[in-house]
Tab-separated table of C-alpha atoms in Angstrom:
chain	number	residue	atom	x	y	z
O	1343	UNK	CA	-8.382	12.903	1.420
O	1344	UNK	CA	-10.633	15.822	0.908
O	1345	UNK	CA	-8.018	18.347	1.924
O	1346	UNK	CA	-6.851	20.948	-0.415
O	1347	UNK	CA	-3.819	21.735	1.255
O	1348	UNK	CA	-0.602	20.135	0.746
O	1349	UNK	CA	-0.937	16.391	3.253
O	1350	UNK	CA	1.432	17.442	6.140
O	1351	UNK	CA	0.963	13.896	7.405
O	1352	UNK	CA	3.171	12.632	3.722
O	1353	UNK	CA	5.649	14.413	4.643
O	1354	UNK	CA	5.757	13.150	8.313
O	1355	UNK	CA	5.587	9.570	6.336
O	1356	UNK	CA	8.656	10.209	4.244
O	1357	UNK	CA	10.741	11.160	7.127
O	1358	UNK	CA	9.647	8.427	8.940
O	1359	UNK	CA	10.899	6.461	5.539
O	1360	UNK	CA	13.883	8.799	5.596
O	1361	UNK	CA	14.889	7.684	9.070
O	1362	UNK	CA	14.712	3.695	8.390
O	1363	UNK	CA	16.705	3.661	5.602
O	1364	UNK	CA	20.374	1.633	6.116
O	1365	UNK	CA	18.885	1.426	9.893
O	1366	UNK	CA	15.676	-0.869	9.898
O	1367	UNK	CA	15.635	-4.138	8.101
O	1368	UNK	CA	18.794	-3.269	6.540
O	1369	UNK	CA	18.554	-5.747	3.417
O	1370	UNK	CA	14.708	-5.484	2.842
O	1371	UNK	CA	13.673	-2.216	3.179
O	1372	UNK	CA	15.632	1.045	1.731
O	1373	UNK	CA	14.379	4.206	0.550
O	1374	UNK	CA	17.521	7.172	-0.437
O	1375	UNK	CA	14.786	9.090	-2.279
O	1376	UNK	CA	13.062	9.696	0.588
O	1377	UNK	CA	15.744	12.329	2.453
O	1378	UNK	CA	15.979	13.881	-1.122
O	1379	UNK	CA	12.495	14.477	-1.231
O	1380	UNK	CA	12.561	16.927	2.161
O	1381	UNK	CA	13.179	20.020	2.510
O	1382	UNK	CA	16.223	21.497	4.421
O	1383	UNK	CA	14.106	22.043	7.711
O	1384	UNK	CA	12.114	18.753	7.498
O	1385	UNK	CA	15.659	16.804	7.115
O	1386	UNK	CA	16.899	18.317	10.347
O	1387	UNK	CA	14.602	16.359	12.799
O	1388	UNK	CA	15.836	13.423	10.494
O	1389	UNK	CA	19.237	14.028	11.087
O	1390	UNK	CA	19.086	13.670	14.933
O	1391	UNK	CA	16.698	10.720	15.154
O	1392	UNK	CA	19.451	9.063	12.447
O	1393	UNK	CA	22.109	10.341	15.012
O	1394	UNK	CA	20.736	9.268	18.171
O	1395	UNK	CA	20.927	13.250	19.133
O	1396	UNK	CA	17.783	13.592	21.630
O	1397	UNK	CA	17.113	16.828	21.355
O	1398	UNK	CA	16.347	19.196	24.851
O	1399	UNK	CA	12.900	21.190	24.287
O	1400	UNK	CA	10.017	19.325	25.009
O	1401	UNK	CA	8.360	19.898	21.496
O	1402	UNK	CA	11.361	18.893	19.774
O	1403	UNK	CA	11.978	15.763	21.713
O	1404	UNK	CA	8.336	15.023	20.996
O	1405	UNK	CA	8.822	15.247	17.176
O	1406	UNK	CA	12.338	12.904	18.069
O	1407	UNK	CA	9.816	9.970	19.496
O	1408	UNK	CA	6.939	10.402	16.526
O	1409	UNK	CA	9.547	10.194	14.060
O	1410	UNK	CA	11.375	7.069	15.388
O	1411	UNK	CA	8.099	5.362	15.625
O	1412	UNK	CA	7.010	6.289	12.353
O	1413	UNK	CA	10.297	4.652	10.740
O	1414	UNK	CA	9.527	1.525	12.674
O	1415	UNK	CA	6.300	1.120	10.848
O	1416	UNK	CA	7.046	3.026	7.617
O	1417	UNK	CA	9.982	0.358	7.414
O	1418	UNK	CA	7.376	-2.389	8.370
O	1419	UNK	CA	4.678	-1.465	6.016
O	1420	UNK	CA	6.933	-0.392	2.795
O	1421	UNK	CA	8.496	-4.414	2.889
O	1422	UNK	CA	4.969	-6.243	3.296
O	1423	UNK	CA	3.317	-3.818	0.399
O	1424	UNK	CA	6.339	-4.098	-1.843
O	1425	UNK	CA	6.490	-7.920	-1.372
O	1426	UNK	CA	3.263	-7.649	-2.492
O	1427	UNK	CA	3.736	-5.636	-5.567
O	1428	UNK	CA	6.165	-7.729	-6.696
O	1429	UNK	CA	4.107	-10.757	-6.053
O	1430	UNK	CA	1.103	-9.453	-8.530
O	1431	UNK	CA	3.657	-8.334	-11.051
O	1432	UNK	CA	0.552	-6.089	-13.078
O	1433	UNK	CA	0.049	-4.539	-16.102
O	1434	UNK	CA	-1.154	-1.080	-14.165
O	1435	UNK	CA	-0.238	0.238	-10.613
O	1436	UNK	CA	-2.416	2.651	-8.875
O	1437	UNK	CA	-1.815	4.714	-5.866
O	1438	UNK	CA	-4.569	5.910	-3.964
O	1439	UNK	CA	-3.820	9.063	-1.772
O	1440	UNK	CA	0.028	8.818	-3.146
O	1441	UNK	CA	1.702	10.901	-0.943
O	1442	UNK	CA	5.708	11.296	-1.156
O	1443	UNK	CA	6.055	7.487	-2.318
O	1444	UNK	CA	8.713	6.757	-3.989
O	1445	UNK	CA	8.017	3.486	-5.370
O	1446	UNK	CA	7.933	4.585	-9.328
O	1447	UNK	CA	11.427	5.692	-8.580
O	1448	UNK	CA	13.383	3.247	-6.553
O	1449	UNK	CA	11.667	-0.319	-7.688
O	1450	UNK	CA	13.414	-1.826	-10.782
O	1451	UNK	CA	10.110	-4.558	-10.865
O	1452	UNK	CA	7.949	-2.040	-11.617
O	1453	UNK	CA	10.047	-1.478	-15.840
O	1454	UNK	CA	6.843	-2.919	-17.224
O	1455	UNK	CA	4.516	-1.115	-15.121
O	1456	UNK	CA	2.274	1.420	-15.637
O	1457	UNK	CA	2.215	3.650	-12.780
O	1458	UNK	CA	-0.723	6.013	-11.766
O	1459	UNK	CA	-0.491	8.260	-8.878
O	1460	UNK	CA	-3.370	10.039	-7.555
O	1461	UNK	CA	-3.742	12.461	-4.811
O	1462	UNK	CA	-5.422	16.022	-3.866
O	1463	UNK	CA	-3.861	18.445	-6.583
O	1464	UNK	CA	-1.964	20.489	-3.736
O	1465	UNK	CA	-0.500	17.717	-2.652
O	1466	UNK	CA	0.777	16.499	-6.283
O	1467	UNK	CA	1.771	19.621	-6.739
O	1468	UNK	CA	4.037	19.704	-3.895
O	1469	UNK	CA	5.617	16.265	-4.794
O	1470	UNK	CA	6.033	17.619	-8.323
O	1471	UNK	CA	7.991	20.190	-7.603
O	1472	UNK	CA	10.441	18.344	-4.537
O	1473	UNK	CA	10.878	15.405	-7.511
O	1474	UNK	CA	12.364	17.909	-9.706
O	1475	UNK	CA	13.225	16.289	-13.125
O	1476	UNK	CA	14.058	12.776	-11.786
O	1477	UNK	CA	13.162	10.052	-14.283
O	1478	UNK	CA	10.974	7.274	-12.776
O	1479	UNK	CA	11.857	3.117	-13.358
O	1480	UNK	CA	8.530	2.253	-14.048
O	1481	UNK	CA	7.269	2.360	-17.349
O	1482	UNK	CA	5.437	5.221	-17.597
O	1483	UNK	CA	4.135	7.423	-14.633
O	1484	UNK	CA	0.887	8.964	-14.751
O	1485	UNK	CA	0.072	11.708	-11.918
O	1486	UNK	CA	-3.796	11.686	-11.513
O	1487	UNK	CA	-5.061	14.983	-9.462
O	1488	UNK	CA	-8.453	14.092	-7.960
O	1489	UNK	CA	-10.390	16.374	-5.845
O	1490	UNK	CA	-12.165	13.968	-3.958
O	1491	UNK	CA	-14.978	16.769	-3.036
O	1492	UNK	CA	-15.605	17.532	-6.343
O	1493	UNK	CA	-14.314	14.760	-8.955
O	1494	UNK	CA	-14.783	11.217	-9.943
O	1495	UNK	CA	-12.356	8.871	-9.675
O	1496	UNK	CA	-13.735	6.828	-12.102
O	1497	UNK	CA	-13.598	9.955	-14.872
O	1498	UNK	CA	-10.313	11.209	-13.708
O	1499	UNK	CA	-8.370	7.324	-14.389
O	1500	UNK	CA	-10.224	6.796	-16.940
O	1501	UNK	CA	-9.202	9.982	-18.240
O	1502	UNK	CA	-5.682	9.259	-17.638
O	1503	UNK	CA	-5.000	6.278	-19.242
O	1504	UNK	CA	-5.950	3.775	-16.981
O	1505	UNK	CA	-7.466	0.572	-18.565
O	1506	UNK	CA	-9.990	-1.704	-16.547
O	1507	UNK	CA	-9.849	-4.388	-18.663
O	1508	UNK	CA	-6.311	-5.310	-17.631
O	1509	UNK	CA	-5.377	-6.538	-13.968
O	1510	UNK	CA	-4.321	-3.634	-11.660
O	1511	UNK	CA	-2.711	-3.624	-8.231
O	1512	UNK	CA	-4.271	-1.269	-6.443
O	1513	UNK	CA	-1.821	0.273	-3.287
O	1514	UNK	CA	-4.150	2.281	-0.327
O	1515	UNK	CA	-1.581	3.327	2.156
O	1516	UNK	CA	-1.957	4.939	5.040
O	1517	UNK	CA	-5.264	6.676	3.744
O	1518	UNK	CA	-8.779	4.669	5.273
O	1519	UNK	CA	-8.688	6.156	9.054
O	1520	UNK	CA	-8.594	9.634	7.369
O	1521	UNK	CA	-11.891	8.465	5.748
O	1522	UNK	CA	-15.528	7.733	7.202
O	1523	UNK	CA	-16.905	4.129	6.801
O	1524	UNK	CA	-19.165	5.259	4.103
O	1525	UNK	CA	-16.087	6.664	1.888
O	1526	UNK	CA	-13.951	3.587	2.579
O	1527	UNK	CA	-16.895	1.251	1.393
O	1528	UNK	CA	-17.518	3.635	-1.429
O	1529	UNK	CA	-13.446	4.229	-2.682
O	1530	UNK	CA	-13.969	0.043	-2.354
O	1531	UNK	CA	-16.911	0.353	-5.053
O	1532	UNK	CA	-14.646	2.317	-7.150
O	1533	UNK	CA	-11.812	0.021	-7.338
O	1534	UNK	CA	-14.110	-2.910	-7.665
O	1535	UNK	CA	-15.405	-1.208	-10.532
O	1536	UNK	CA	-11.882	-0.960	-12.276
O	1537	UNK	CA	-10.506	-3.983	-11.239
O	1538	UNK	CA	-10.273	-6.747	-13.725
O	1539	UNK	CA	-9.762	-10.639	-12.592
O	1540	UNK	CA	-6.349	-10.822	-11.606
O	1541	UNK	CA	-6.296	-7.570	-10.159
O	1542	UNK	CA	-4.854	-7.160	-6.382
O	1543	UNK	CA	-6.063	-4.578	-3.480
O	1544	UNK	CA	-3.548	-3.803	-1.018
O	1545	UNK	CA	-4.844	-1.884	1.988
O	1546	UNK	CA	-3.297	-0.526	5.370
O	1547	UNK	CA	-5.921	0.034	7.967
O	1548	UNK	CA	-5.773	0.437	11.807
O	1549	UNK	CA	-8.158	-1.613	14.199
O	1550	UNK	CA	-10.077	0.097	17.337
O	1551	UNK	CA	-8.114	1.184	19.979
O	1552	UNK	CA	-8.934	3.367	22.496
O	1553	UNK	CA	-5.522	4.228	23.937
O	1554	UNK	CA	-4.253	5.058	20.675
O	1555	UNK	CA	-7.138	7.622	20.226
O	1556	UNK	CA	-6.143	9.066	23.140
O	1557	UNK	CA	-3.072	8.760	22.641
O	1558	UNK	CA	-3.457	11.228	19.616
O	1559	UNK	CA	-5.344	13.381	21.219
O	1560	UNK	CA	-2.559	13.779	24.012
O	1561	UNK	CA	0.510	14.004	21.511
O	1562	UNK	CA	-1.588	17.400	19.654
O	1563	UNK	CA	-2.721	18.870	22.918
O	1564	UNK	CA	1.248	18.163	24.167
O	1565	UNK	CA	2.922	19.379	20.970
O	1566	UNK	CA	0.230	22.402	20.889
O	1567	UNK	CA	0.815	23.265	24.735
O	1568	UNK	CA	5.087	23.452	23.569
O	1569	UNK	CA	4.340	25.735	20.729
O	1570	UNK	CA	5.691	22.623	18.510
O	1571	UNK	CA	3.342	21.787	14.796
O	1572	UNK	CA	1.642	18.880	15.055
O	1573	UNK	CA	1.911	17.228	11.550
O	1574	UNK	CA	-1.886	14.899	12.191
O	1575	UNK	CA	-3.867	17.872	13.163
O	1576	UNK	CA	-5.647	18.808	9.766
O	1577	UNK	CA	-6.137	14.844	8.985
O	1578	UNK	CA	-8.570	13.560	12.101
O	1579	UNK	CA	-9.111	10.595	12.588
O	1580	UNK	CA	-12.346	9.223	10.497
O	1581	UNK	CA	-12.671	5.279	11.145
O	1582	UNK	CA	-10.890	1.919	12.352
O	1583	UNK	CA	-11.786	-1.684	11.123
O	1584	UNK	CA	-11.740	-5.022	12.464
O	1585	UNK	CA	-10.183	-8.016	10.106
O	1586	UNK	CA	-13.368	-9.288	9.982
O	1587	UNK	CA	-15.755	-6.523	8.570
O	1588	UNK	CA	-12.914	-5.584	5.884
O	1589	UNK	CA	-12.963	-8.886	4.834
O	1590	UNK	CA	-16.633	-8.970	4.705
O	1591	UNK	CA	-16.772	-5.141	2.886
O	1592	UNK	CA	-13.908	-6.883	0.579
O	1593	UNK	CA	-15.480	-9.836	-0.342
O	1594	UNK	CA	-19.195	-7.936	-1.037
O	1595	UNK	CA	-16.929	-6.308	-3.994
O	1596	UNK	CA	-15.510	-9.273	-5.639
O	1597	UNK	CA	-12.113	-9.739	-3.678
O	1598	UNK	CA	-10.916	-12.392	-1.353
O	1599	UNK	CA	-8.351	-11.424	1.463
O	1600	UNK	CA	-4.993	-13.673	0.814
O	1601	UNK	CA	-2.962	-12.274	3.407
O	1602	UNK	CA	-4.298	-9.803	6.782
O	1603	UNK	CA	-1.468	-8.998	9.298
O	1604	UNK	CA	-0.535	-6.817	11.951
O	1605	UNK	CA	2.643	-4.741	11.247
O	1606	UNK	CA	3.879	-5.420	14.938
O	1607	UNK	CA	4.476	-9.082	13.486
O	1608	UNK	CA	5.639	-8.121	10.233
O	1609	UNK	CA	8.347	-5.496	11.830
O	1610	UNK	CA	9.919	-8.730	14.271
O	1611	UNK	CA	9.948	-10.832	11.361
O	1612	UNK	CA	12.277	-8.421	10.519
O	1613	UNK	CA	14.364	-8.553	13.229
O	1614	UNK	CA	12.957	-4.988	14.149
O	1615	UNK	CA	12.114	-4.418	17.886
O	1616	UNK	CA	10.002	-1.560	18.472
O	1617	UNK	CA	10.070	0.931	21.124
O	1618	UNK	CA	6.056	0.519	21.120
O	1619	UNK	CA	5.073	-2.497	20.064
O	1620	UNK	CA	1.270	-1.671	20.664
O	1621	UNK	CA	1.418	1.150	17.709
O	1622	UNK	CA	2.420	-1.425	15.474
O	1623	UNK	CA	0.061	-4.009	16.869
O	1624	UNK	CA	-2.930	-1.620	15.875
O	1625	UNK	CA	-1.784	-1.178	12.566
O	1626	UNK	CA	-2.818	-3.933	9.843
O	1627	UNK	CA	-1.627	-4.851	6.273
O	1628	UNK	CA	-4.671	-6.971	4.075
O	1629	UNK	CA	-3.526	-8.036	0.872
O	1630	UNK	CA	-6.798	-9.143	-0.927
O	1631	UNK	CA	-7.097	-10.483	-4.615
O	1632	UNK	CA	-10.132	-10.833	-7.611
O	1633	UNK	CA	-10.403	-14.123	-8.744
């Protein structure tokens, strides 16, 4: 969240999107903005893992396994947050750390919604200019650029249009193990802060695993040793959370968890079988709501 360079890990997120859609959960989950959001050479890894064409170099067939898992989860984790969208039904959406969603674009539910994406002003920039002149569903869509090393939050919504006097549903996606513990429980502060009774917080968060830290560390030191780009290696790895302590950090602030659930679950409720079930397993969903 504090870099100024376009997020390398949205785009890796969007292909992972790209991949699922009309192939995971066919019937809950689907995405077609998401392949018209890449660019030529980021489709191309696409189009093999969509084809089933295993590619022969080691750094290539490395990219082939990161992006099949990421459309497991990214087709996992879109349903369970959209559900939950839909279930709010707010005034106001806000996306922390936006990325290359596409929700303002592809969700009818959102006509009556107004929409406000913030991010790191390279990376909006970026997203501007792959969107093009597509017009949005939601009601109004309100990019919010927020250096998070320089600006307030607060100031910059507030600026933009954002009201928080009327309930919000607040998406954080894929954006607290980039953080430390101290910015996750100060972002929380934040959104407390502008968050009026009937408001909803949606965050994705990973819990502590060991083998998944290493296994990290192993896929960048592989990719590296191939000559291959490894799309996580200017986002580390800040922090992990146990149901528990969010809960607790949640509650301190005003909100009560509804809903907390592994995506591993989620993705075989949706008849999706994984090829690693324990990547999934360490990745969580909480769905918590102000009274």
């Amino acid at each position: 969240m504090i870099e100024r360079k376009a997020s390398r890990t949205a785009v890796l997120v969007c292909q992972g999107r790209a991949v699922a859609d009309g192939r995971l959960a066919v019937g809950r989950f689907t995405d077609p903005l998401a392949a018209d959001l890449l660019h030529a050479d980021e489709r191309e890894p696409v189009e093999r893992v969509r084809a089933g064409e295993r590619p022969a170099g080691f750094g290539p067939r490395m990219e082939f396994e990161l992006l099949s898992g990421t459309a497991e989860l990214m087709a996992a984790r879109t349903v369970a947050i959209d559900d939950g969208v839909r279930d709010s039904a707010t005034a106001q959406l806000v996306l922390l750390g936006a990325g290359l969603d596409a929700r303002a674009w592809r969700m009818p539910e959102l006509a009556a919604t107004a929409v406000f994406e913030v991010d790191q002003p390279a990376s909006q920039q970026d997203k501007r200019a792959r969107l093009g002149d597509r017009t949005p569903l939601a009601k109004s869509l309100t990019f919010v650029p927020v250096d998070f090393a320089e600006d307030s939050l607060a100031a910059r919504l507030a600026e933009s249009g954002h009201d928080p006097g009327v309930p919000t549903t607040w998406i954080w996606e894929g954006v607290v193990p980039y953080l430390t513990p101290d910015q996750v429980a100060a972002t929380t502060a934040l959104v407390a802060a502008a968050s009026a009774p009937g408001s909803r917080f949606i965050i994705t968060y990973p819990v502590p695993s060991p083998r998944n830290a290493l296994g990290r560390k192993a896929l960048g030191l592989l990719l590296r040793g191939a000559r291959h780009p490894n799309p996580l290696a200017n986002e580390p790895f800040r922090s992990s959370w146990t149901p528990p302590v969010l809960e607790s950090l949640l509650a301190a602030h005003g909100f009560e968890v509804t809903t907390d659930i592994d995506l591993l679950t989620i993705a075989r409720d949706l008849d999706i079988t994984p090829g690693r079930p324990r990547f999934l397993s360490t990745g969580r969903i909480a769905i918590a709501d102000r009274p």
